[in-house]
Amino acid sequence: MMLLKEILSKYPQDPEYLIEILLDYQTSKKTHYISAEDVSRISQHLDIPESQICSVISFYTLLSMEPKGRYVVQICHDVPCFVNDAANIYEVLVELLGISEGETTPDNLFTLEITECLGCCNESPAMRVNNQVYTNLTPAKVEKIISDLRGEVK
Amino acid sequence: MVNLKINNIDVQVEENTTILEAARRNHIDIPTLCNYPDLSIKSECRVCVVEIDGQKKLPTSCSTIVREGMVVNTNSPKVLNARKTIIELILANHDANCTACPKNLNCELQALANKLGIDKNRFPTVLEVQPVDDHNPVLVRNINRCIKCGRCIDMCKNVQSMGVLDVMGRSKDSKITPAYGKYLSDEFCTYCGQCSSVCPVGAIIEKDDTDRVWEALNNPSLHVIVQVAPAVRVSLGEEVGMAPGSIVTEKVVAALKYLGFDAVFDTDFTADLTIIEEGNELIERVTNGGTLPMMTSCCPGWINFAEQKYPEILDHISTCKSPQQMFGALAKSYYAEKMNIKPEDLFVVSIMPCTAKKYEAQRKEMRIDNINPDVDVVLTTRELGKMIRQMGINFEDIQEIPFDKPFGITTGAAAIFGATGGVMEAALRTVYEVVNKEELQDINFTQVRGTDGIKEAEVVLGGQKVKVAVAHTLANAKILCEQVKAGTSPYTFIEIMTCPGGCIGGGGQPYGTTNAVREKRIEATYNVDEDMPIRKSHENPDIIALYDEYLLKPLGKKSHHLLHTHYSSRNK
């Protein structure tokens, strides 16, 4: 995880770069979110009100003000994935993780989300875990992905 | 120049004019809602849509620039239907219980619905009632009435550089709140009330204290007195339909007597007193190497701003209480003694152009007995307007009455406190003559007048040239504060007022305050000054008598106890 200070130093001290800073920092954090403390420090650094930063974060679904699991699992629910059994894959994920949409596992490892098109319709159904996209999903494949991710942590 | 047709009328306007401006200049009315003079164009509400020949979509006239040969229709069936639908949709997500709203009959949404002939709504309400923020003594934010026009955000963020409010969330889930949905009292809110001044509906409003005043007036064991701020006499008329800039000084006195106040006093008197104390403080700081530049302390919004955002520079702020609080302190000491009234039987009300004054009056520093507030209740100009209407007073024709004694004589110097630059000019009139021991040739310091954001002047004091500066709005104040903080400020004395135009543009002034209205009130303010027989605070015989009889000398022991205060950091 990079320190906020390091990320801030990568960009000009200009409110124009707010979104870049927010995205870059959120991606670098295991908790995938911008905390109130982060907002306060970015506000001081860029000399813009905290309310403006919260406004931007709350506008983009990609940005979060709530902590998320280490792995954010996003299953696509658009039409091609849907007709290729994405709903069933979602149920498998619910079963495996013990959480439903928008929730995080008690061990803070996984957050389950539903997303719009990931651009992999030809290999649907698809899901994304952090920056990695997985396609042609089957229940067995999903089970392996999740268990591999669990293994990675151990 | 650009030629176009609006509603079949040939119109010629300058390039880069918006359709809305072009229409208005040619007396064609296009209704608006989020639009507000002097603020930025938002095109949030879509009420001002028009039809342009050859375009399928209806663009907003507030943000569309005219083009040569454009054919615009502002009232086609398609436009009228869209406009009506927009208002119906807004009303479906609005607490439209109008008679239970302080803005009833003063609401831009209500007026617009009426104008568009909306007497029923095709859409069922989708309002999800949310809690009201009334956790501070000044402003009530009722999000259920908010129509998300964004005027308050613009005012708070761009004019005042504060940014307490912004849009959270997106689309139908969006709402205007402080970050994390916090209360105003959790934020760096200065309570300037400029948001309430531009809110088209009743979503942000000052806390109504009129009931507390009625109660006091109807309590026979209380002696209820009232003070009237300089800026109220050039604005209260608007509350009862008079033209902006009407001077109603002695009508206000008459109306207050009619409401039942035992005595009606002029805050101008303690404005004169402020000049004597603050002027002497400045002279002392200059001669004894005190902290400079010295900054004025009359404006409670500015004090809140400094305590929260610039605690490092609090030593620069004059220790003088504001005229409101000097009056309160004198009322509960000097006046109570003179009239042989127990301070606890004395109820002091202020009529102020300001919302932040409500906060100031509740500060624990503003209690000479350390228990009871020196000023019991602060009413805004708008709240006094409400009381006058409640009593059915024919304000315009009321028989004028002068202010009561013992604070009867005031000067032109005090009268101009209400306009940006006024405190500076009043101080210079006195400081110049006291220091240089010579009469001013021209007492009008016109360099510090007017609506420029930051004004500068140079004066010769004791053979030395000193620079002074005047700023209004917190965005401008911030510029001067940064200089002071960095130690690069070239000034000796700085006046800061929170609201655009000074107190005449205060957050508690009648609705519809625009720059054009501010100019009228400022003009009236200087007319009041011109008409005063005495125009310098140090020549006020009642002030001289007060020092002889009671205070003894400026910055003396009694003055320090009653008229001075201190500030503390509230940086979160």
XYZ file of C-alpha atoms in Angstrom, chain B residues 146-553:
408
model
C -34.800 21.297 -0.905
C -35.233 21.350 -4.685
C -31.499 20.868 -5.368
C -31.125 24.114 -7.343
C -27.560 24.527 -6.078
C -27.729 28.246 -5.253
C -26.632 27.639 -1.644
C -23.642 25.583 -2.823
C -22.601 28.321 -5.213
C -22.917 30.978 -2.506
C -21.115 28.948 0.153
C -18.356 27.575 -2.063
C -17.670 30.316 -4.570
C -18.687 33.588 -2.904
C -17.743 32.649 0.649
C -14.936 30.108 -0.108
C -16.393 27.854 2.588
C -17.881 24.864 0.757
C -19.855 23.587 3.729
C -22.578 22.279 1.403
C -22.344 20.220 -1.753
C -24.285 17.617 -3.725
C -23.886 14.120 -2.310
C -24.827 11.111 -4.418
C -26.170 11.209 -7.944
C -29.392 11.447 -9.880
C -32.581 10.914 -7.895
C -30.610 9.866 -4.806
C -28.617 13.092 -4.681
C -29.029 15.557 -1.872
C -27.441 18.811 -0.797
C -25.774 18.390 2.597
C -22.448 18.888 4.346
C -19.927 16.057 3.853
C -21.058 12.751 5.433
C -24.514 14.233 6.041
C -23.180 16.053 9.104
C -24.911 18.923 10.876
C -23.972 22.504 10.056
C -22.700 22.785 13.634
C -20.150 20.016 12.948
C -18.736 21.946 10.042
C -16.816 25.170 9.499
C -20.113 27.015 9.081
C -19.804 30.721 9.902
C -23.615 31.104 10.081
C -23.386 33.999 7.607
C -26.779 32.881 6.300
C -26.029 33.768 2.677
C -27.375 30.311 1.756
C -30.686 31.208 3.383
C -30.697 34.495 1.523
C -30.617 32.812 -1.912
C -32.616 29.633 -1.192
C -35.703 29.865 -3.428
C -37.751 27.715 -1.048
C -37.784 27.110 2.704
C -34.926 24.602 2.806
C -32.510 26.872 4.709
C -33.998 29.454 6.999
C -32.972 31.366 10.118
C -34.220 29.978 13.414
C -37.413 31.864 14.159
C -37.104 33.674 17.507
C -40.174 35.898 17.174
C -42.166 33.830 19.670
C -39.569 34.454 22.370
C -39.898 38.185 21.720
C -43.720 38.110 21.797
C -43.500 36.257 25.092
C -41.176 38.892 26.579
C -43.328 41.748 25.278
C -46.368 40.200 26.918
C -44.595 39.678 30.227
C -45.469 42.681 32.432
C -42.554 42.089 34.804
C -39.978 42.571 32.060
C -38.627 45.863 30.766
C -38.096 45.036 27.089
C -35.765 47.208 25.045
C -34.581 46.875 21.478
C -31.645 48.064 19.398
C -31.732 48.532 15.633
C -28.622 47.938 13.501
C -27.475 50.557 10.950
C -28.266 48.358 7.922
C -31.893 47.703 8.921
C -33.075 51.278 8.242
C -32.224 50.963 4.538
C -33.771 47.533 4.026
C -36.776 46.926 6.284
C -39.024 48.841 3.875
C -38.596 45.990 1.373
C -40.291 43.647 3.872
C -43.493 45.630 3.455
C -43.239 46.240 -0.274
C -41.304 49.501 -0.343
C -38.564 50.052 -2.966
C -35.006 48.915 -2.179
C -33.024 51.795 -0.692
C -36.006 53.368 1.089
C -34.784 55.056 4.286
C -37.164 54.120 7.092
C -35.159 54.984 10.246
C -37.893 56.563 12.329
C -40.640 54.368 10.910
C -38.754 51.400 12.392
C -38.774 53.132 15.778
C -42.509 53.801 15.506
C -43.259 50.209 14.472
C -41.201 48.807 17.365
C -43.014 51.096 19.835
C -46.283 49.866 18.370
C -45.175 46.264 18.935
C -44.804 47.160 22.616
C -41.098 47.704 23.279
C -40.486 49.895 26.327
C -37.596 51.706 24.689
C -36.116 51.709 21.201
C -32.408 52.421 20.780
C -30.013 52.801 17.925
C -27.059 50.424 17.515
C -25.473 53.413 15.759
C -24.731 54.752 19.227
C -22.541 51.777 20.110
C -21.119 51.869 16.584
C -19.826 55.332 17.530
C -18.543 53.845 20.766
C -16.820 51.063 18.799
C -15.005 53.692 16.760
C -13.720 55.412 19.911
C -12.518 52.151 21.464
C -11.240 50.567 18.250
C -9.678 53.835 17.035
C -7.803 54.163 20.319
C -6.786 50.523 20.174
C -5.335 51.102 16.712
C -3.450 54.197 17.899
C -2.102 52.236 20.843
C -1.014 49.302 18.690
C 0.739 51.660 16.261
C 2.522 53.704 18.956
C 3.426 50.841 21.290
C 4.470 48.272 18.718
C 1.348 46.098 19.090
C 0.297 43.402 16.624
C -0.398 44.861 13.177
C -2.260 44.949 10.896
C -5.203 45.306 13.213
C -8.408 43.780 11.856
C -11.964 44.861 12.645
C -14.172 42.778 14.918
C -17.732 43.978 14.242
C -18.738 41.098 12.014
C -19.627 37.819 13.798
C -19.427 35.734 10.612
C -15.850 36.925 10.161
C -15.024 36.137 13.800
C -16.383 32.595 13.321
C -14.335 32.302 10.135
C -11.138 33.505 11.821
C -11.564 31.302 14.891
C -12.148 28.237 12.741
C -9.895 28.767 9.754
C -7.226 31.253 10.857
C -6.573 30.762 14.573
C -2.965 31.909 13.981
C -4.060 35.475 13.314
C -6.531 36.018 16.182
C -4.115 38.503 17.832
C -4.624 40.769 14.845
C -8.333 41.148 15.509
C -9.413 44.127 17.567
C -10.533 43.116 21.053
C -13.546 45.419 20.743
C -16.906 43.701 20.977
C -19.263 44.353 18.092
C -21.686 47.291 18.382
C -24.504 44.803 19.112
C -22.642 43.379 22.102
C -21.369 46.742 23.319
C -25.002 47.791 23.428
C -26.014 44.642 25.285
C -23.251 45.132 27.870
C -24.089 48.813 28.382
C -27.802 48.038 28.591
C -27.335 45.484 31.366
C -24.932 47.745 33.293
C -25.164 51.483 32.635
C -28.785 51.586 31.446
C -30.054 49.204 34.146
C -28.333 51.294 36.831
C -29.557 54.567 35.372
C -33.148 53.346 35.089
C -32.969 51.488 38.385
C -33.971 48.180 36.781
C -32.526 44.862 37.887
C -30.539 43.379 34.973
C -32.600 40.176 35.252
C -35.768 42.197 34.643
C -34.286 43.743 31.541
C -34.837 41.929 28.223
C -32.633 43.092 25.346
C -33.636 42.414 21.754
C -31.603 43.233 18.622
C -32.863 43.791 15.112
C -29.989 42.762 12.870
C -29.438 42.274 9.136
C -27.517 39.214 10.130
C -27.990 35.552 11.043
C -24.538 35.125 12.643
C -25.519 37.738 15.256
C -27.811 35.087 16.756
C -24.721 32.975 17.393
C -22.691 35.942 18.670
C -25.345 36.845 21.251
C -25.175 33.309 22.669
C -21.399 33.233 23.101
C -20.374 32.778 26.706
C -17.943 35.722 26.398
C -20.952 37.981 25.781
C -22.306 37.835 29.344
C -21.085 40.540 31.726
C -22.467 38.614 34.716
C -21.069 35.354 33.273
C -24.584 33.875 33.392
C -27.207 35.672 31.318
C -26.673 36.810 27.743
C -26.254 40.581 27.387
C -28.453 40.417 24.290
C -31.347 38.046 24.940
C -32.750 37.600 21.456
C -31.572 38.575 17.996
C -34.136 38.977 15.222
C -33.246 39.358 11.576
C -34.705 42.121 9.427
C -36.956 39.437 7.951
C -38.230 38.333 11.363
C -39.086 41.947 12.266
C -40.909 42.175 8.929
C -42.917 39.140 9.993
C -43.872 40.732 13.342
C -44.901 43.953 11.616
C -47.143 42.002 9.234
C -48.547 39.929 12.103
C -49.648 43.131 13.841
C -51.103 44.572 10.649
C -49.040 47.747 10.950
C -49.412 50.189 8.074
C -45.667 50.678 7.998
C -45.395 53.073 5.083
C -47.742 55.628 6.620
C -46.788 55.206 10.268
C -46.072 58.411 12.220
C -42.269 58.636 12.594
C -40.722 58.700 16.084
C -37.059 59.433 16.989
C -34.902 56.959 18.932
C -35.050 57.038 22.729
C -32.498 58.559 25.114
C -29.965 58.078 26.768
C -28.331 56.782 23.585
C -30.204 59.309 21.468
C -27.505 61.086 19.458
C -25.643 59.183 16.754
C -23.416 60.220 13.865
C -23.030 59.670 10.150
C -19.881 57.670 10.896
C -21.981 55.069 12.676
C -24.648 55.082 9.990
C -22.185 53.857 7.346
C -21.187 50.751 9.353
C -23.747 48.881 7.281
C -21.900 49.267 3.979
C -18.601 47.598 3.100
C -15.835 50.106 3.904
C -18.055 51.941 6.367
C -16.279 50.892 9.553
C -12.943 51.768 7.968
C -14.170 55.194 6.860
C -15.732 55.911 10.253
C -12.511 54.877 12.007
C -10.352 56.975 9.700
C -12.506 60.058 10.312
C -11.719 59.740 14.021
C -8.198 58.325 14.009
C -7.010 60.943 11.513
C -8.219 63.842 13.620
C -7.085 62.383 16.946
C -3.592 61.474 15.731
C -2.913 64.422 13.450
C -4.690 66.930 15.700
C -6.101 68.661 12.646
C -9.530 68.731 11.023
C -10.071 66.554 7.970
C -10.476 68.597 4.779
C -12.722 65.974 3.202
C -14.315 63.432 5.500
C -15.472 61.226 2.611
C -12.939 58.432 2.104
C -14.361 57.399 -1.247
C -11.523 54.918 -1.985
C -12.952 52.532 0.589
C -16.520 52.829 -0.720
C -18.123 50.741 -3.454
C -18.506 47.054 -4.183
C -14.990 46.059 -5.303
C -14.027 42.898 -3.425
C -10.846 44.347 -1.921
C -10.328 48.100 -1.610
C -7.195 49.940 -0.510
C -6.421 53.456 0.678
C -3.451 55.394 1.998
C -3.678 57.851 4.858
C -1.068 60.023 6.525
C -1.102 59.451 10.274
C 1.427 61.252 12.474
C 3.525 62.123 9.439
C 3.634 58.499 8.256
C 1.874 57.024 5.269
C -0.133 53.964 6.259
C -2.052 51.586 4.038
C -5.479 50.247 4.913
C -7.633 47.632 3.204
C -11.287 46.636 3.146
C -12.615 43.237 2.098
C -16.122 41.829 1.866
C -17.132 38.190 1.262
C -15.066 35.465 2.886
C -13.357 34.580 -0.399
C -11.819 38.070 -0.368
C -11.200 37.909 3.370
C -9.233 34.710 2.778
C -6.843 36.552 0.435
C -6.063 39.185 3.085
C -5.865 36.562 5.865
C -3.287 34.556 3.913
C -1.117 37.696 3.661
C -1.472 38.376 7.377
C -0.676 34.746 8.209
C 2.412 34.830 5.964
C 3.540 38.127 7.490
C 3.445 39.870 4.110
C 0.424 42.092 4.668
C 1.313 45.660 3.677
C -1.575 47.100 5.688
C -1.898 48.719 9.092
C -5.651 48.355 9.437
C -8.049 45.947 7.715
C -11.840 45.904 7.696
C -13.529 42.584 6.996
C -17.223 41.982 6.420
C -18.529 38.500 5.649
C -21.467 39.346 3.437
C -21.312 40.749 -0.089
C -21.734 44.520 0.192
C -21.362 44.425 3.986
C -24.258 44.250 6.452
C -26.676 45.811 3.959
C -26.296 42.503 2.091
C -26.465 40.446 5.289
C -27.840 36.920 5.505
C -30.885 38.148 7.454
C -31.902 40.895 5.043
C -35.121 40.816 2.979
C -35.224 38.138 0.282
C -34.296 39.150 -3.248
C -30.973 40.735 -2.280
C -29.029 41.081 -5.535
C -26.096 43.337 -6.412
C -28.563 45.849 -7.845
C -30.464 45.886 -4.553
C -27.203 46.101 -2.586
C -26.203 49.203 -4.580
C -29.504 50.871 -3.673
C -29.076 50.098 0.012
C -25.476 51.362 -0.076
C -26.557 54.600 -1.766
C -29.240 55.066 0.901
C -26.637 54.398 3.626
C -24.398 57.246 2.406
C -27.455 59.485 2.094
C -28.240 58.824 5.758
C -24.639 59.825 6.563
C -24.809 63.028 4.483
C -27.975 64.102 6.275
C -26.565 63.708 9.775
C -25.611 66.923 11.588
C -22.598 65.180 13.160
C -20.546 62.821 11.008
C -17.603 61.889 13.237
C -17.933 59.535 16.193
C -15.595 61.495 18.495
C -17.818 64.553 18.127
C -20.899 62.726 19.415
C -21.868 64.635 22.601
C -23.694 61.619 24.061
C -20.554 59.505 23.634
C -18.450 62.216 25.282
C -21.003 62.354 28.126
C -20.952 58.544 28.510
C -17.185 58.625 29.008
C -17.422 61.568 31.448
C -20.202 59.995 33.435
C -19.465 56.260 33.309
C -16.667 54.790 31.226
C -14.088 57.465 32.152
C -11.655 56.812 29.297
